[in-house]
Coordinates of C-alpha atoms in Angstrom, one line a residue:
X132 CA 98.0 136.2 108.9
X133 CA 95.8 135.8 105.5
X134 CA 97.9 134.1 104.0
X135 CA 97.9 131.2 106.3
X136 CA 93.9 131.7 106.0
X137 CA 94.6 131.1 102.3
X138 CA 96.8 128.0 102.7
X139 CA 93.4 126.0 105.4
X140 CA 91.6 127.2 102.8
X141 CA 93.3 125.2 100.4
X142 CA 94.3 122.9 102.6
X143 CA 90.2 122.0 102.3
X144 CA 89.4 122.8 100.1
X145 CA 91.2 120.2 98.4
X146 CA 90.7 117.6 100.2
X147 CA 87.3 117.8 99.1
X148 CA 87.8 118.3 96.0
X149 CA 89.3 114.8 96.7
X150 CA 86.6 113.3 98.3
X151 CA 84.4 114.6 95.5
X152 CA 86.5 112.5 93.4
X153 CA 86.0 109.4 95.6
X154 CA 82.2 109.6 95.4
X155 CA 82.7 109.9 92.2
X156 CA 85.2 106.6 91.7
X157 CA 82.4 104.9 93.9
X158 CA 78.9 106.4 91.7
X159 CA 81.6 105.2 88.3
X160 CA 82.3 101.4 89.9
X161 CA 79.1 101.0 91.2
X162 CA 76.6 102.6 88.4
X163 CA 79.3 101.4 85.5
X164 CA 80.0 97.9 87.1
X165 CA 75.8 96.9 87.9
X166 CA 75.0 98.2 84.0
X167 CA 78.2 95.8 82.6
X168 CA 76.9 93.1 85.5
X169 CA 73.3 94.4 84.3
X170 CA 73.8 93.6 80.2
X171 CA 75.9 90.8 79.7
X172 CA 75.9 88.4 83.0
X173 CA 72.2 88.1 83.6
X174 CA 69.4 87.2 81.0
X175 CA 67.1 88.7 83.6
X176 CA 66.1 92.8 84.7
X177 CA 68.1 92.8 88.8
X178 CA 65.7 94.7 91.4
X179 CA 69.1 95.1 92.6
X180 CA 71.1 96.0 89.9
X181 CA 69.0 98.6 88.7
X182 CA 69.4 100.2 92.5
X183 CA 73.0 99.9 92.3
X184 CA 72.6 101.8 88.7
X185 CA 70.6 104.8 89.6
X186 CA 72.3 105.9 93.2
X187 CA 76.1 105.5 91.2
X188 CA 73.9 108.4 88.3
X189 CA 73.2 109.8 90.9
X190 CA 75.6 109.6 93.1
X191 CA 78.4 110.0 90.7
X192 CA 75.7 113.7 89.4
X193 CA 75.9 115.3 92.6
X194 CA 79.8 114.9 93.5
X195 CA 80.0 117.0 89.7
X196 CA 78.6 119.3 90.4
X197 CA 79.8 119.8 93.2
X198 CA 83.5 120.1 91.9
X199 CA 82.7 122.1 89.5
X200 CA 81.5 124.4 92.7
X201 CA 84.3 123.2 93.6
X202 CA 86.3 125.4 90.6
X203 CA 85.0 127.8 90.1
X204 CA 85.6 128.7 93.8
X205 CA 88.9 128.3 93.5
X206 CA 89.4 130.4 89.8
X207 CA 87.9 133.5 91.7
X208 CA 90.4 133.5 94.1
X209 CA 94.2 134.3 92.3
X210 CA 95.6 133.6 95.9
X211 CA 94.1 130.6 95.9
X212 CA 95.3 129.4 93.0
X213 CA 99.3 130.0 93.4
X214 CA 98.6 127.9 97.1
X215 CA 96.8 125.3 95.8
X216 CA 99.2 124.6 92.2
X217 CA 102.7 125.4 93.1
X218 CA 105.9 124.1 92.1
X219 CA 105.6 120.3 93.6
X220 CA 102.3 119.7 93.0
X221 CA 102.4 120.5 89.3
X222 CA 104.9 118.2 89.4
X223 CA 103.1 116.5 90.9
X224 CA 100.0 115.9 88.3
X225 CA 102.5 115.2 85.4
X226 CA 103.8 112.8 87.0
X227 CA 99.6 111.1 87.7
X228 CA 98.4 112.1 84.2
X229 CA 102.0 110.0 82.7
X230 CA 101.0 107.3 85.2
X231 CA 97.1 107.6 84.4
X232 CA 97.9 107.4 80.2
X233 CA 100.6 103.9 81.2
X234 CA 97.3 102.6 82.9
X235 CA 94.6 103.4 79.9
X236 CA 97.1 101.7 77.5
X237 CA 97.7 98.8 79.2
X238 CA 94.3 98.3 79.7
X239 CA 92.9 98.5 76.2
X240 CA 96.0 96.0 75.5
X241 CA 94.7 93.8 78.2
X242 CA 91.5 94.1 76.0
X243 CA 92.4 92.9 72.8
X244 CA 93.5 89.9 74.0
X245 CA 90.2 88.9 75.8
X246 CA 87.9 89.8 72.5
X247 CA 90.5 88.3 70.2
X248 CA 90.0 85.1 72.4
X249 CA 86.3 85.6 73.6
X250 CA 83.4 86.1 71.1
X251 CA 82.5 89.7 72.7
X252 CA 80.4 92.0 72.1
X253 CA 81.8 95.1 70.2
X254 CA 79.5 97.2 72.9
X255 CA 80.6 94.7 74.7
X256 CA 84.2 95.8 73.8
X257 CA 83.2 100.1 73.8
X258 CA 81.6 100.3 77.0
X259 CA 83.9 98.1 79.0
X260 CA 87.2 100.4 77.8
X261 CA 85.2 103.8 78.6
X262 CA 84.3 102.2 81.8
X263 CA 87.4 101.0 82.9
X264 CA 89.3 103.8 81.3
X265 CA 86.5 106.2 83.1
X266 CA 88.2 104.9 86.7
X267 CA 91.5 104.6 85.7
X268 CA 91.7 108.5 84.9
X269 CA 90.0 109.0 88.6
X270 CA 91.9 106.8 90.0
X271 CA 94.4 108.7 88.9
X272 CA 93.5 111.9 90.5
X273 CA 93.0 110.3 93.9
X274 CA 96.5 108.4 93.6
X275 CA 97.8 112.4 92.3
X276 CA 96.9 112.3 96.7
X277 CA 99.2 110.0 97.3
X278 CA 101.9 111.3 95.6
X279 CA 101.8 114.3 96.2
X280 CA 102.8 113.1 100.0
X281 CA 105.9 111.4 99.7
X282 CA 106.6 114.6 97.4
X283 CA 106.6 116.6 100.3
X284 CA 108.2 113.8 102.7
X285 CA 111.6 113.9 100.5
X286 CA 112.2 117.3 100.0
X287 CA 112.4 117.7 103.4
X288 CA 115.0 114.5 104.9
X289 CA 118.2 113.8 105.3
X290 CA 118.5 111.2 102.9
X291 CA 122.8 110.7 103.1
X292 CA 121.8 109.4 107.1
X293 CA 118.3 107.8 106.0
X294 CA 117.4 105.2 103.6
X295 CA 113.8 106.1 102.4
X296 CA 111.6 103.3 102.0
X297 CA 108.6 103.8 100.1
X298 CA 105.5 101.9 98.3
X299 CA 108.1 101.4 95.2
X300 CA 109.7 99.5 98.2
X301 CA 109.2 95.1 97.7
X302 CA 108.3 94.8 101.3
X303 CA 105.5 97.8 101.1
X304 CA 104.3 97.2 97.2
X305 CA 103.6 94.1 98.6
X306 CA 101.6 94.8 101.8
X307 CA 100.0 97.4 98.6
X308 CA 99.2 94.4 96.5
X309 CA 98.6 90.8 99.6
X310 CA 94.4 90.7 99.9
X311 CA 95.2 89.0 103.4
X312 CA 96.8 92.0 104.9
X313 CA 92.9 94.0 103.9
X314 CA 92.1 91.5 107.7
X315 CA 94.6 93.9 109.2
X316 CA 94.0 96.8 108.1
X317 CA 90.1 97.6 107.7
X318 CA 89.5 95.0 110.9
X319 CA 92.7 96.1 113.7
X320 CA 93.7 99.2 112.1
X321 CA 97.6 98.0 111.5
X322 CA 98.9 100.5 109.2
X323 CA 102.0 100.7 107.7
X324 CA 103.6 104.2 107.2
X325 CA 103.5 105.9 104.0
X326 CA 106.6 106.7 103.9
X327 CA 110.1 105.4 106.6
X328 CA 114.0 106.0 107.7
X329 CA 115.7 103.7 107.9
X330 CA 119.2 104.5 109.9
X331 CA 122.4 103.7 107.2
X332 CA 124.5 103.9 111.0
X333 CA 123.7 102.5 112.9
X334 CA 124.3 99.1 114.6
X335 CA 121.1 98.3 115.6
X336 CA 118.3 94.9 113.7
X337 CA 116.4 97.0 111.3
X338 CA 113.2 97.2 113.7
X339 CA 115.3 98.9 116.0
X340 CA 116.6 101.6 113.7
X341 CA 113.3 102.5 111.7
X342 CA 111.8 105.4 111.6
X343 CA 108.9 107.2 110.8
X344 CA 109.0 111.1 110.0
X345 CA 105.6 112.8 110.6
X346 CA 105.3 115.5 107.6
X347 CA 103.3 117.4 110.1
X348 CA 105.7 118.4 112.7
X349 CA 108.9 117.0 110.7
X350 CA 109.7 115.4 114.4
X351 CA 111.4 111.8 112.8
X352 CA 109.9 108.8 115.5
X353 CA 111.2 105.7 116.5
X354 CA 109.4 102.8 114.9
X355 CA 108.2 101.0 117.5
X356 CA 106.6 104.2 119.2
X357 CA 103.2 101.9 117.0
X358 CA 104.0 98.4 118.5
X359 CA 102.3 95.7 119.9
X360 CA 104.9 96.1 122.7
X361 CA 103.6 99.5 123.8
X362 CA 99.8 98.6 123.2
X363 CA 99.8 100.4 119.7
X364 CA 99.9 98.6 116.5
X365 CA 96.6 98.1 116.2
X366 CA 93.2 100.5 116.6
X367 CA 95.2 103.3 113.5
X368 CA 92.0 102.5 111.0
X369 CA 93.1 106.6 110.1
X370 CA 96.7 106.4 110.0
X371 CA 99.1 106.4 112.5
X372 CA 99.1 109.2 115.1
X373 CA 102.3 112.0 115.9
X374 CA 102.4 111.8 119.3
X375 CA 104.9 115.3 118.9
X376 CA 101.7 117.2 117.0
X377 CA 98.7 115.7 117.2
X378 CA 98.4 115.1 114.0
X379 CA 98.1 111.8 111.8
X380 CA 100.9 110.9 109.8
X381 CA 100.0 109.3 106.3
X382 CA 99.5 105.3 105.6
X383 CA 100.0 102.7 102.9
X384 CA 96.3 101.9 101.5
X385 CA 96.3 98.6 100.4
X386 CA 94.9 97.8 97.2
X387 CA 92.0 95.1 98.9
X388 CA 91.4 97.3 101.5
X389 CA 91.4 100.1 99.6
X390 CA 88.8 98.6 96.5
X391 CA 86.0 97.6 99.5
X392 CA 86.2 101.4 100.9
X393 CA 86.0 103.0 96.9
X394 CA 82.5 100.8 97.2
X395 CA 81.0 101.6 99.7
X396 CA 82.4 105.6 99.8
X397 CA 78.8 107.1 99.7
X398 CA 78.1 105.1 103.2
X399 CA 80.3 105.8 105.4
X400 CA 82.4 109.1 103.9
X401 CA 79.8 112.0 105.7
X402 CA 80.6 110.3 109.1
X403 CA 83.9 110.0 108.5
X404 CA 85.1 113.2 110.1
X405 CA 83.1 113.3 113.5
X406 CA 84.3 109.7 113.9
X407 CA 88.1 110.2 113.2
X408 CA 87.6 113.4 115.8
X409 CA 86.9 110.6 118.2
X410 CA 89.7 108.4 117.2
X411 CA 92.0 111.7 117.9
X412 CA 90.7 111.7 121.0
X413 CA 91.0 108.4 122.6
X414 CA 95.0 108.4 120.8
X415 CA 96.0 110.8 123.1
X416 CA 95.3 109.0 125.9
X417 CA 97.5 106.0 124.2
X418 CA 100.4 107.9 123.8
X419 CA 101.1 109.6 126.1
X420 CA 103.5 107.7 128.6
X421 CA 105.1 105.9 126.1
X422 CA 108.3 104.5 127.6
X423 CA 111.2 106.8 126.2
X424 CA 114.1 103.7 126.0
X425 CA 113.2 100.8 123.3
X426 CA 112.1 98.0 123.0
X427 CA 114.6 94.6 122.7
X428 CA 112.8 92.2 120.5
X429 CA 113.4 88.8 121.1
X430 CA 113.1 86.0 119.1
X431 CA 109.2 84.9 119.9
X432 CA 107.7 87.9 118.8
X433 CA 108.6 86.3 114.9
X434 CA 106.9 83.9 115.9
X435 CA 104.2 85.5 117.3
X436 CA 104.0 86.9 113.9
X437 CA 103.5 83.8 112.6
X438 CA 100.8 81.9 114.9
X439 CA 98.2 85.9 113.5
X440 CA 99.5 85.5 110.0
X441 CA 98.9 82.3 109.6
X442 CA 95.4 82.1 112.1
X443 CA 94.6 85.3 109.1
X444 CA 95.1 83.5 106.2
X445 CA 93.4 80.1 107.2
X446 CA 90.5 81.4 108.1
X447 CA 90.4 84.1 105.4
X448 CA 91.8 80.9 102.9
X449 CA 89.5 77.8 103.9
X450 CA 85.8 79.8 105.8
X451 CA 85.6 83.4 103.8
X452 CA 86.4 81.9 100.1
X453 CA 84.0 78.5 101.2
X454 CA 81.6 81.4 100.7
X455 CA 82.4 83.7 98.0
X456 CA 82.0 80.0 96.3
X457 CA 79.0 78.8 98.1
X458 CA 77.1 82.7 96.6
X459 CA 77.7 81.3 92.8
X460 CA 78.0 77.9 92.6
X461 CA 75.4 75.4 94.6
X462 CA 76.6 73.2 97.4
X463 CA 76.1 68.8 96.7
X464 CA 74.6 68.0 100.6
X465 CA 74.3 70.0 103.4
X466 CA 76.6 73.5 104.4
X467 CA 77.7 71.8 107.5
X468 CA 79.6 69.3 106.0
X469 CA 80.2 71.8 102.8
X470 CA 81.7 74.6 105.8
X471 CA 83.6 71.6 108.1
X472 CA 85.1 68.9 105.3
X473 CA 87.6 67.6 108.0
X474 CA 90.3 66.0 105.4
X475 CA 90.0 69.7 103.5
X476 CA 90.0 71.9 106.3
X477 CA 93.6 69.1 108.1
X478 CA 95.3 70.0 105.1
X479 CA 94.7 73.8 104.9
X480 CA 96.1 74.2 108.7
X481 CA 99.5 71.7 108.4
X482 CA 99.6 73.7 105.3
X483 CA 98.8 77.9 106.8
X484 CA 100.8 76.0 109.7
X485 CA 103.8 75.6 107.7
X486 CA 103.1 79.0 105.4
X487 CA 103.1 81.0 109.9
X488 CA 106.3 79.4 110.5
X489 CA 107.6 81.0 107.6
X490 CA 106.6 84.6 107.3
X491 CA 108.1 84.4 111.2
X492 CA 111.3 82.6 109.7
X493 CA 111.5 85.6 106.9
X494 CA 109.7 88.8 109.2
X495 CA 113.3 87.7 112.1
X496 CA 115.5 87.5 108.9
X497 CA 114.2 91.0 107.0
X498 CA 113.5 93.0 110.6
X499 CA 116.0 91.1 112.6
X500 CA 119.1 91.9 110.7
X501 CA 121.6 94.9 112.1
X502 CA 122.9 97.2 110.3
X503 CA 126.8 99.1 110.2
X504 CA 128.0 102.0 112.1
X505 CA 127.3 104.0 115.8
X506 CA 124.4 104.2 116.8
X507 CA 122.8 108.1 117.2
X508 CA 119.8 109.6 119.2
X509 CA 117.8 111.0 116.9
X510 CA 113.6 110.7 117.6
X511 CA 113.1 114.2 118.5
X512 CA 115.4 115.6 115.4
X513 CA 113.0 117.7 112.8
X514 CA 112.8 116.7 110.2

């Protein structure tokens, strides 16, 4: 019983530690970014940038003090140290440090040609290198959490039966780097699990032989548990809800979403637990009476996906980018003519209609691809 309590305490401390690292990262990004803009991009002082610098410094200092308190708590308890520094955690730390080293090296190599081709102030190069280096180190510490989740998944899965998909898979990596998908993630709550299993022995299409494992209870769920057919594809802002144990299955994070959340983290992290608890209560009702039979996907599903993609990208690339451009450039004429240039809107609409159709076709070719072998019942098995 005492050991179980230690595991619970260790989990809380680890979650708190990761939260504090994220706050440090937010403080550095806000304060350091504002400092660089104030010093080298604007000719006169800006009150907003000054406030951001002070805010970033306060967040960073408070987070570092809290981190020191957490580390002191861990150092005083040998059992907590053993729980938090098991073999898997040590291996993951090594991987994250190696990744951090290469990221730092890549950043320095990036600065060299910039400094060579542009007449940059040597102090700017030094400050920029230091800023990017600190961001990379803290970022790798946060990414370590992601690596640890994936490693724990892989420890408990039968990889002879399943093909394991994670962030290294091209389709998953595309989800991470595509800025347009941040809209789906932040506004619609459409999420992709960090790990997905593909049944290599099933003859069904890819969309129907995809499974999602829950790391908390070991249950392997059919992928269509979170689907438009069940009206559960959206509103998954905190992750995918596991109907078996009531916990949340960790999901990938789009890099644009990650940047937005990182910069705004100090303003909402203190509400996260309360809102997540309310969200979990609502999920119990949403997932109560899901049908057990597999959902047959017809061709209209793919075209609907294409239409959604085309509409989102049309709005994002047409109106949002125009608004961002408006912040930096002066516009000739009135705003109505700027936003509603008929020729531009027509070309953009045709372009994204074709883009949406191609997206739907690609989804049909990929997700509708049938496997080989004999189908077996998988949902509900412990991994």
